[in-house]
C-alpha cells in the first residue's frame, strides 16, 4: 500500500472536536508515562532490551516497518507464556506517570483544551494503567490506539488499527481530520519514539521528549528530516510553553527558535 493513501481503520474514532481553539494529542508510552509499557513487557517478559533496541534502530533506518517489528516485540512476550491479565497487572505495578502530567491535564481542562491519547499501544492496557495513575480524570481522556485479541487460553496478540499501514497505527490520521475543519484548532502533539514518526510533521507544535536513557529516536528522526520541534523533559517543563502560546504571549515559531522547553 502507498503510504500516501488513507489506511482503512479497523477501529472507530471519537468525534473530532470542532469548536476548540486548541487540541492536545499525545503519545502515551514513554511520553505520558516514564517508561514505555510495551518496552517494559519486552525488556522483562519478552526477548529483552538489546534485541528491542536493535529493532528500533532498524525502524529508524527504514530497513523494517514499525508494524512488523512491534508485532514481533509483543509476540515475544505472549510466546513466553505471559497471559494478558498477567501483563496488565505487571504494568499497573510498575509503570509510572510523568510527574508533571496531572498539573498539565488540569490546566488543559481549565482552558477547555481536549487532551487525546494517540498511541500504538493497546487500549485495554492503556485504560487500566491510566485509571490506576490518574484516577477519576481518566474517564474524560479519549484514547485512539490499537486493540488486542485475547484468546481462550489467555494468550494474546495486538490488533492493529491500520493493518495495511507500515505503522500499524498511522497517527497522522488522528490529526489530519482537524485540517479539514473550517476553523481548525492549533494542534499540539507530544511524542518520544519511532511510533510517533507518522504524526511528527502534521502538528502545529511538536514536543519531543528527551529521554535520560538515550533512546531519543523521535528527536533523531526530526533532526534528520528537518522537522521543527521543541524538546521537553517532562510535562511540568512543557506547561509554560503551552500556556504562553494559548495566552498569546509567544508563537510556535518563538519556541521552535528556542528549541527547548
PDB file of C-alpha atoms in Angstrom:
ATOM      1  CA  UNK A   1       0.000   0.000   0.000  1.00  0.00           C
ATOM      2  CA  UNK A   2       1.188   3.526  -0.763  1.00  0.00           C
ATOM      3  CA  UNK A   3       1.990   5.433   2.403  1.00  0.00           C
ATOM      4  CA  UNK A   4       0.197   8.439   0.855  1.00  0.00           C
ATOM      5  CA  UNK A   5      -3.096   6.513   0.740  1.00  0.00           C
ATOM      6  CA  UNK A   6      -5.506   6.792   3.669  1.00  0.00           C
ATOM      7  CA  UNK A   7      -5.371   3.495   5.560  1.00  0.00           C
ATOM      8  CA  UNK A   8      -8.646   1.814   6.427  1.00  0.00           C
ATOM      9  CA  UNK A   9      -9.275   1.714  10.169  1.00  0.00           C
ATOM     10  CA  UNK A  10     -10.471  -1.480  11.839  1.00  0.00           C
ATOM     11  CA  UNK A  11     -11.471   0.513  14.933  1.00  0.00           C
ATOM     12  CA  UNK A  12     -13.750   3.539  15.459  1.00  0.00           C
ATOM     13  CA  UNK A  13     -12.540   7.095  16.072  1.00  0.00           C
ATOM     14  CA  UNK A  14     -14.021   9.518  18.603  1.00  0.00           C
ATOM     15  CA  UNK A  15     -15.710  12.602  17.118  1.00  0.00           C
ATOM     16  CA  UNK A  16     -13.460  15.460  16.047  1.00  0.00           C
ATOM     17  CA  UNK A  17     -13.584  18.451  18.441  1.00  0.00           C
ATOM     18  CA  UNK A  18     -14.979  21.011  16.034  1.00  0.00           C
ATOM     19  CA  UNK A  19     -15.352  24.069  18.276  1.00  0.00           C
ATOM     20  CA  UNK A  20     -11.997  24.243  20.075  1.00  0.00           C
ATOM     21  CA  UNK A  21      -9.183  26.743  19.641  1.00  0.00           C
ATOM     22  CA  UNK A  22      -6.531  24.271  20.831  1.00  0.00           C
ATOM     23  CA  UNK A  23      -6.272  20.475  20.978  1.00  0.00           C
ATOM     24  CA  UNK A  24      -3.572  18.394  22.646  1.00  0.00           C
ATOM     25  CA  UNK A  25      -2.753  14.990  21.193  1.00  0.00           C
ATOM     26  CA  UNK A  26      -0.137  12.906  22.944  1.00  0.00           C
ATOM     27  CA  UNK A  27       1.594   9.605  22.662  1.00  0.00           C
ATOM     28  CA  UNK A  28       1.133   7.514  25.790  1.00  0.00           C
ATOM     29  CA  UNK A  29       4.061   5.154  26.294  1.00  0.00           C
ATOM     30  CA  UNK A  30       7.257   6.865  27.379  1.00  0.00           C
ATOM     31  CA  UNK A  31       5.650  10.284  26.900  1.00  0.00           C
ATOM     32  CA  UNK A  32       2.840  10.499  29.464  1.00  0.00           C
ATOM     33  CA  UNK A  33       4.470   7.588  31.275  1.00  0.00           C
ATOM     34  CA  UNK A  34       8.107   7.475  32.327  1.00  0.00           C
ATOM     35  CA  UNK A  35       8.693   4.001  30.848  1.00  0.00           C
ATOM     36  CA  UNK A  36       7.110   2.666  27.679  1.00  0.00           C
ATOM     37  CA  UNK A  37       4.823  -0.179  28.803  1.00  0.00           C
ATOM     38  CA  UNK A  38       5.390  -2.207  25.637  1.00  0.00           C
ATOM     39  CA  UNK A  39       9.140  -1.795  26.063  1.00  0.00           C
ATOM     40  CA  UNK A  40       8.777  -2.843  29.706  1.00  0.00           C
ATOM     41  CA  UNK A  41       6.979  -6.040  28.738  1.00  0.00           C
ATOM     42  CA  UNK A  42       9.534  -6.791  26.028  1.00  0.00           C
ATOM     43  CA  UNK A  43      12.548  -5.991  28.199  1.00  0.00           C
ATOM     44  CA  UNK A  44      11.443  -8.033  31.213  1.00  0.00           C
ATOM     45  CA  UNK A  45       8.944 -10.592  29.889  1.00  0.00           C
ATOM     46  CA  UNK A  46       9.892 -10.902  26.211  1.00  0.00           C
ATOM     47  CA  UNK A  47      13.105 -11.190  24.214  1.00  0.00           C
ATOM     48  CA  UNK A  48      14.913  -8.422  26.098  1.00  0.00           C
ATOM     49  CA  UNK A  49      16.128  -4.859  25.753  1.00  0.00           C
ATOM     50  CA  UNK A  50      19.107  -5.452  23.455  1.00  0.00           C
ATOM     51  CA  UNK A  51      17.014  -7.042  20.725  1.00  0.00           C
ATOM     52  CA  UNK A  52      14.283  -4.442  21.155  1.00  0.00           C
ATOM     53  CA  UNK A  53      16.736  -1.564  20.757  1.00  0.00           C
ATOM     54  CA  UNK A  54      18.249  -3.183  17.686  1.00  0.00           C
ATOM     55  CA  UNK A  55      14.747  -3.387  16.219  1.00  0.00           C
ATOM     56  CA  UNK A  56      14.012   0.267  16.998  1.00  0.00           C
ATOM     57  CA  UNK A  57      17.155   1.348  15.194  1.00  0.00           C
ATOM     58  CA  UNK A  58      16.162  -0.798  12.210  1.00  0.00           C
ATOM     59  CA  UNK A  59      12.802   1.017  12.152  1.00  0.00           C
ATOM     60  CA  UNK A  60      14.515   4.397  12.364  1.00  0.00           C
ATOM     61  CA  UNK A  61      16.756   3.491   9.433  1.00  0.00           C
ATOM     62  CA  UNK A  62      13.771   2.364   7.351  1.00  0.00           C
ATOM     63  CA  UNK A  63      15.014  -1.195   6.947  1.00  0.00           C
ATOM     64  CA  UNK A  64      11.974  -2.687   8.703  1.00  0.00           C
ATOM     65  CA  UNK A  65       8.468  -1.350   9.333  1.00  0.00           C
ATOM     66  CA  UNK A  66       7.241  -0.353  12.757  1.00  0.00           C
ATOM     67  CA  UNK A  67       4.198  -2.592  12.282  1.00  0.00           C
ATOM     68  CA  UNK A  68       6.255  -5.756  11.794  1.00  0.00           C
ATOM     69  CA  UNK A  69       8.929  -5.040  14.402  1.00  0.00           C
ATOM     70  CA  UNK A  70       6.366  -4.042  17.038  1.00  0.00           C
ATOM     71  CA  UNK A  71       4.303  -7.167  16.428  1.00  0.00           C
ATOM     72  CA  UNK A  72       7.444  -9.286  16.852  1.00  0.00           C
ATOM     73  CA  UNK A  73       8.239  -7.494  20.119  1.00  0.00           C
ATOM     74  CA  UNK A  74       4.846  -8.228  21.599  1.00  0.00           C
ATOM     75  CA  UNK A  75       4.756 -11.789  20.290  1.00  0.00           C
ATOM     76  CA  UNK A  76       7.954 -12.449  22.238  1.00  0.00           C
ATOM     77  CA  UNK A  77       6.010 -11.672  25.430  1.00  0.00           C
ATOM     78  CA  UNK A  78       2.971 -13.778  24.610  1.00  0.00           C
ATOM     79  CA  UNK A  79       5.065 -16.677  23.274  1.00  0.00           C
ATOM     80  CA  UNK A  80       6.987 -16.736  26.556  1.00  0.00           C
ATOM     81  CA  UNK A  81       3.676 -17.721  28.156  1.00  0.00           C
ATOM     82  CA  UNK A  82       2.722 -14.399  29.728  1.00  0.00           C
ATOM     83  CA  UNK A  83      -1.048 -14.080  29.609  1.00  0.00           C
ATOM     84  CA  UNK A  84      -2.796 -10.790  29.015  1.00  0.00           C
ATOM     85  CA  UNK A  85      -4.182 -10.292  32.519  1.00  0.00           C
ATOM     86  CA  UNK A  86      -0.753 -11.042  33.977  1.00  0.00           C
ATOM     87  CA  UNK A  87       0.799  -8.414  31.706  1.00  0.00           C
ATOM     88  CA  UNK A  88      -1.846  -5.890  32.714  1.00  0.00           C
ATOM     89  CA  UNK A  89      -1.076  -6.390  36.392  1.00  0.00           C
ATOM     90  CA  UNK A  90       2.688  -6.221  35.870  1.00  0.00           C
ATOM     91  CA  UNK A  91       2.269  -2.886  34.101  1.00  0.00           C
ATOM     92  CA  UNK A  92      -0.099  -1.476  36.730  1.00  0.00           C
ATOM     93  CA  UNK A  93       2.500  -2.380  39.347  1.00  0.00           C
ATOM     94  CA  UNK A  94       5.480  -0.866  37.530  1.00  0.00           C
ATOM     95  CA  UNK A  95       4.525   1.922  35.099  1.00  0.00           C
ATOM     96  CA  UNK A  96       4.607   5.446  36.489  1.00  0.00           C
ATOM     97  CA  UNK A  97       3.203   8.776  35.320  1.00  0.00           C
ATOM     98  CA  UNK A  98       5.263  11.720  34.126  1.00  0.00           C
ATOM     99  CA  UNK A  99       5.418  13.832  37.306  1.00  0.00           C
ATOM    100  CA  UNK A 100       4.038  16.936  35.586  1.00  0.00           C
ATOM    101  CA  UNK A 101       1.175  15.363  33.674  1.00  0.00           C
ATOM    102  CA  UNK A 102      -1.600  15.782  36.244  1.00  0.00           C
ATOM    103  CA  UNK A 103      -0.971  19.521  36.557  1.00  0.00           C
ATOM    104  CA  UNK A 104      -0.708  19.799  32.769  1.00  0.00           C
ATOM    105  CA  UNK A 105      -4.008  17.989  32.348  1.00  0.00           C
ATOM    106  CA  UNK A 106      -5.707  20.189  34.964  1.00  0.00           C
ATOM    107  CA  UNK A 107      -4.553  23.300  33.117  1.00  0.00           C
ATOM    108  CA  UNK A 108      -5.869  21.986  29.794  1.00  0.00           C
ATOM    109  CA  UNK A 109      -9.188  21.092  31.377  1.00  0.00           C
ATOM    110  CA  UNK A 110      -9.476  24.597  32.877  1.00  0.00           C
ATOM    111  CA  UNK A 111      -8.907  26.091  29.405  1.00  0.00           C
ATOM    112  CA  UNK A 112     -11.356  23.744  27.640  1.00  0.00           C
ATOM    113  CA  UNK A 113      -8.493  22.107  25.715  1.00  0.00           C
ATOM    114  CA  UNK A 114      -9.171  18.434  24.908  1.00  0.00           C
ATOM    115  CA  UNK A 115      -6.335  16.013  25.716  1.00  0.00           C
ATOM    116  CA  UNK A 116      -6.365  12.922  23.485  1.00  0.00           C
ATOM    117  CA  UNK A 117      -4.033   9.956  23.807  1.00  0.00           C
ATOM    118  CA  UNK A 118      -2.831   8.737  20.396  1.00  0.00           C
ATOM    119  CA  UNK A 119      -0.972   5.503  20.935  1.00  0.00           C
ATOM    120  CA  UNK A 120       0.438   2.459  19.190  1.00  0.00           C
ATOM    121  CA  UNK A 121      -0.286   0.505  22.340  1.00  0.00           C
ATOM    122  CA  UNK A 122      -3.404  -1.472  23.179  1.00  0.00           C
ATOM    123  CA  UNK A 123      -6.436   0.343  24.567  1.00  0.00           C
ATOM    124  CA  UNK A 124      -7.280  -2.096  27.409  1.00  0.00           C
ATOM    125  CA  UNK A 125      -3.738  -1.811  28.813  1.00  0.00           C
ATOM    126  CA  UNK A 126      -3.646   1.966  28.415  1.00  0.00           C
ATOM    127  CA  UNK A 127      -7.045   2.396  30.060  1.00  0.00           C
ATOM    128  CA  UNK A 128      -6.081   0.145  33.003  1.00  0.00           C
ATOM    129  CA  UNK A 129      -2.799   1.965  33.645  1.00  0.00           C
ATOM    130  CA  UNK A 130      -4.332   5.421  33.088  1.00  0.00           C
ATOM    131  CA  UNK A 131      -7.146   4.762  35.563  1.00  0.00           C
ATOM    132  CA  UNK A 132      -4.619   3.443  38.076  1.00  0.00           C
ATOM    133  CA  UNK A 133      -2.381   6.520  37.766  1.00  0.00           C
ATOM    134  CA  UNK A 134      -4.787   9.386  37.091  1.00  0.00           C
ATOM    135  CA  UNK A 135      -7.951   8.347  38.913  1.00  0.00           C
ATOM    136  CA  UNK A 136     -11.356   9.813  38.067  1.00  0.00           C
ATOM    137  CA  UNK A 137      -9.990  12.158  35.383  1.00  0.00           C
ATOM    138  CA  UNK A 138      -9.034   9.113  33.295  1.00  0.00           C
ATOM    139  CA  UNK A 139     -12.613   8.636  32.099  1.00  0.00           C
ATOM    140  CA  UNK A 140     -12.556  12.041  30.385  1.00  0.00           C
ATOM    141  CA  UNK A 141      -9.403  11.350  28.356  1.00  0.00           C
ATOM    142  CA  UNK A 142     -10.055   9.913  24.897  1.00  0.00           C
ATOM    143  CA  UNK A 143      -7.790   7.142  23.607  1.00  0.00           C
ATOM    144  CA  UNK A 144      -7.065   6.474  19.932  1.00  0.00           C
ATOM    145  CA  UNK A 145      -4.925   3.355  19.755  1.00  0.00           C
ATOM    146  CA  UNK A 146      -4.658  -0.246  18.687  1.00  0.00           C
ATOM    147  CA  UNK A 147      -6.548  -3.027  20.408  1.00  0.00           C
ATOM    148  CA  UNK A 148      -5.879  -6.650  21.346  1.00  0.00           C
ATOM    149  CA  UNK A 149      -7.248 -10.098  20.606  1.00  0.00           C
ATOM    150  CA  UNK A 150      -7.206 -12.252  23.737  1.00  0.00           C
ATOM    151  CA  UNK A 151      -7.618 -15.975  23.166  1.00  0.00           C
ATOM    152  CA  UNK A 152      -9.361 -18.532  25.365  1.00  0.00           C
ATOM    153  CA  UNK A 153      -6.038 -19.729  26.782  1.00  0.00           C
ATOM    154  CA  UNK A 154      -5.195 -16.182  27.905  1.00  0.00           C
ATOM    155  CA  UNK A 155      -2.525 -15.625  25.277  1.00  0.00           C
ATOM    156  CA  UNK A 156      -2.932 -12.622  23.039  1.00  0.00           C
ATOM    157  CA  UNK A 157      -1.833 -10.613  20.020  1.00  0.00           C
ATOM    158  CA  UNK A 158      -2.087  -6.980  19.008  1.00  0.00           C
ATOM    159  CA  UNK A 159      -4.985  -5.905  16.780  1.00  0.00           C
ATOM    160  CA  UNK A 160      -3.781  -3.063  14.593  1.00  0.00           C
ATOM    161  CA  UNK A 161      -5.987  -0.077  13.853  1.00  0.00           C
ATOM    162  CA  UNK A 162      -4.409   0.245  10.384  1.00  0.00           C
ATOM    163  CA  UNK A 163      -3.091  -3.203   9.427  1.00  0.00           C
ATOM    164  CA  UNK A 164      -2.352  -2.039   5.869  1.00  0.00           C
ATOM    165  CA  UNK A 165      -0.119   0.798   7.102  1.00  0.00           C
ATOM    166  CA  UNK A 166       3.592   0.304   7.753  1.00  0.00           C
ATOM    167  CA  UNK A 167       2.931   1.909  11.134  1.00  0.00           C
ATOM    168  CA  UNK A 168       0.113  -0.437  12.212  1.00  0.00           C
ATOM    169  CA  UNK A 169      -1.486   2.716  13.612  1.00  0.00           C
ATOM    170  CA  UNK A 170      -0.865   5.739  11.401  1.00  0.00           C
ATOM    171  CA  UNK A 171      -1.089   8.511  13.985  1.00  0.00           C
ATOM    172  CA  UNK A 172      -1.383  11.201  11.330  1.00  0.00           C
ATOM    173  CA  UNK A 173      -4.962  10.019  10.817  1.00  0.00           C
ATOM    174  CA  UNK A 174      -5.853  11.363  14.267  1.00  0.00           C
ATOM    175  CA  UNK A 175      -4.503  14.788  13.276  1.00  0.00           C
ATOM    176  CA  UNK A 176      -5.463  15.271   9.634  1.00  0.00           C
ATOM    177  CA  UNK A 177      -9.279  15.485  10.140  1.00  0.00           C
ATOM    178  CA  UNK A 178      -8.695  18.707  12.074  1.00  0.00           C
ATOM    179  CA  UNK A 179      -7.047  20.208   8.998  1.00  0.00           C
ATOM    180  CA  UNK A 180     -10.339  19.900   7.104  1.00  0.00           C
ATOM    181  CA  UNK A 181     -12.315  21.989   9.584  1.00  0.00           C
ATOM    182  CA  UNK A 182     -13.462  25.462   8.540  1.00  0.00           C
ATOM    183  CA  UNK A 183     -11.781  26.938  11.614  1.00  0.00           C
ATOM    184  CA  UNK A 184      -9.151  24.386  12.645  1.00  0.00           C
ATOM    185  CA  UNK A 185      -7.646  24.487  16.131  1.00  0.00           C
ATOM    186  CA  UNK A 186      -3.946  24.822  16.851  1.00  0.00           C
ATOM    187  CA  UNK A 187      -2.684  21.286  17.424  1.00  0.00           C
ATOM    188  CA  UNK A 188      -0.069  20.335  19.992  1.00  0.00           C
ATOM    189  CA  UNK A 189       1.457  16.859  19.675  1.00  0.00           C
ATOM    190  CA  UNK A 190       3.687  15.182  22.257  1.00  0.00           C
ATOM    191  CA  UNK A 191       5.825  12.141  21.412  1.00  0.00           C
ATOM    192  CA  UNK A 192       9.100  10.391  22.044  1.00  0.00           C
ATOM    193  CA  UNK A 193       9.789   7.449  19.756  1.00  0.00           C
ATOM    194  CA  UNK A 194       9.566   5.636  16.444  1.00  0.00           C
ATOM    195  CA  UNK A 195       5.807   5.123  16.772  1.00  0.00           C
ATOM    196  CA  UNK A 196       5.360   8.917  16.529  1.00  0.00           C
ATOM    197  CA  UNK A 197       7.137   9.385  13.201  1.00  0.00           C
ATOM    198  CA  UNK A 198       3.839   9.215  11.290  1.00  0.00           C
ATOM    199  CA  UNK A 199       2.470  12.196  13.245  1.00  0.00           C
ATOM    200  CA  UNK A 200       5.589  14.330  13.592  1.00  0.00           C
ATOM    201  CA  UNK A 201       5.224  16.617  10.580  1.00  0.00           C
ATOM    202  CA  UNK A 202       1.481  17.206  10.933  1.00  0.00           C
ATOM    203  CA  UNK A 203       1.280  19.044  14.283  1.00  0.00           C
ATOM    204  CA  UNK A 204       1.398  22.816  14.648  1.00  0.00           C
ATOM    205  CA  UNK A 205       3.623  22.454  17.698  1.00  0.00           C
ATOM    206  CA  UNK A 206       5.565  19.213  18.108  1.00  0.00           C
ATOM    207  CA  UNK A 207       7.014  18.423  21.525  1.00  0.00           C
ATOM    208  CA  UNK A 208       9.691  15.719  21.574  1.00  0.00           C
ATOM    209  CA  UNK A 209      10.537  14.155  24.912  1.00  0.00           C
ATOM    210  CA  UNK A 210      14.190  13.868  25.879  1.00  0.00           C
ATOM    211  CA  UNK A 211      14.991  10.517  27.461  1.00  0.00           C
ATOM    212  CA  UNK A 212      17.724  10.081  30.048  1.00  0.00           C
ATOM    213  CA  UNK A 213      18.400   6.572  28.768  1.00  0.00           C
ATOM    214  CA  UNK A 214      19.430   7.963  25.380  1.00  0.00           C
ATOM    215  CA  UNK A 215      16.540   6.374  23.464  1.00  0.00           C
ATOM    216  CA  UNK A 216      15.769   9.651  21.698  1.00  0.00           C
ATOM    217  CA  UNK A 217      14.515   8.139  18.451  1.00  0.00           C
ATOM    218  CA  UNK A 218      11.893  10.774  17.589  1.00  0.00           C
ATOM    219  CA  UNK A 219      14.420  13.576  18.134  1.00  0.00           C
ATOM    220  CA  UNK A 220      16.854  11.807  15.805  1.00  0.00           C
ATOM    221  CA  UNK A 221      14.125  11.428  13.168  1.00  0.00           C
ATOM    222  CA  UNK A 222      13.065  15.095  13.414  1.00  0.00           C
ATOM    223  CA  UNK A 223      16.646  16.293  13.153  1.00  0.00           C
ATOM    224  CA  UNK A 224      17.232  14.100  10.110  1.00  0.00           C
ATOM    225  CA  UNK A 225      14.014  15.219   8.401  1.00  0.00           C
ATOM    226  CA  UNK A 226      14.333  18.891   9.470  1.00  0.00           C
ATOM    227  CA  UNK A 227      11.006  18.887  11.321  1.00  0.00           C
ATOM    228  CA  UNK A 228      10.684  21.843  13.739  1.00  0.00           C
ATOM    229  CA  UNK A 229      10.118  20.721  17.317  1.00  0.00           C
ATOM    230  CA  UNK A 230      10.502  21.660  20.966  1.00  0.00           C
ATOM    231  CA  UNK A 231      12.429  19.328  23.253  1.00  0.00           C
ATOM    232  CA  UNK A 232      10.955  18.768  26.722  1.00  0.00           C
ATOM    233  CA  UNK A 233      11.995  16.708  29.737  1.00  0.00           C
ATOM    234  CA  UNK A 234       8.568  16.395  31.346  1.00  0.00           C
ATOM    235  CA  UNK A 235       5.112  17.961  31.261  1.00  0.00           C
ATOM    236  CA  UNK A 236       5.996  20.415  34.030  1.00  0.00           C
ATOM    237  CA  UNK A 237       8.529  21.919  31.607  1.00  0.00           C
ATOM    238  CA  UNK A 238       6.071  21.809  28.687  1.00  0.00           C
ATOM    239  CA  UNK A 239       3.221  23.538  30.526  1.00  0.00           C
ATOM    240  CA  UNK A 240       4.682  27.092  30.458  1.00  0.00           C
ATOM    241  CA  UNK A 241       5.290  26.717  26.717  1.00  0.00           C
ATOM    242  CA  UNK A 242       1.711  25.653  26.053  1.00  0.00           C
ATOM    243  CA  UNK A 243       0.372  28.366  28.369  1.00  0.00           C
ATOM    244  CA  UNK A 244       2.395  31.081  26.605  1.00  0.00           C
ATOM    245  CA  UNK A 245       1.010  30.037  23.209  1.00  0.00           C
ATOM    246  CA  UNK A 246      -2.579  29.698  24.459  1.00  0.00           C
ATOM    247  CA  UNK A 247      -2.401  33.136  26.085  1.00  0.00           C
ATOM    248  CA  UNK A 248      -0.791  34.703  23.005  1.00  0.00           C
ATOM    249  CA  UNK A 249       2.441  35.724  24.728  1.00  0.00           C
ATOM    250  CA  UNK A 250       4.557  33.682  22.311  1.00  0.00           C
ATOM    251  CA  UNK A 251       4.128  31.946  18.955  1.00  0.00           C
ATOM    252  CA  UNK A 252       5.090  28.411  17.960  1.00  0.00           C
ATOM    253  CA  UNK A 253       7.952  29.862  15.904  1.00  0.00           C
ATOM    254  CA  UNK A 254       9.287  31.634  19.001  1.00  0.00           C
ATOM    255  CA  UNK A 255       9.581  28.267  20.704  1.00  0.00           C
ATOM    256  CA  UNK A 256      10.977  26.496  17.643  1.00  0.00           C
ATOM    257  CA  UNK A 257      13.743  29.108  17.652  1.00  0.00           C
ATOM    258  CA  UNK A 258      14.456  28.368  21.315  1.00  0.00           C
ATOM    259  CA  UNK A 259      14.163  24.635  20.681  1.00  0.00           C
ATOM    260  CA  UNK A 260      13.694  23.532  24.288  1.00  0.00           C
ATOM    261  CA  UNK A 261      11.047  23.887  26.977  1.00  0.00           C
TER     262      UNK A 261
END
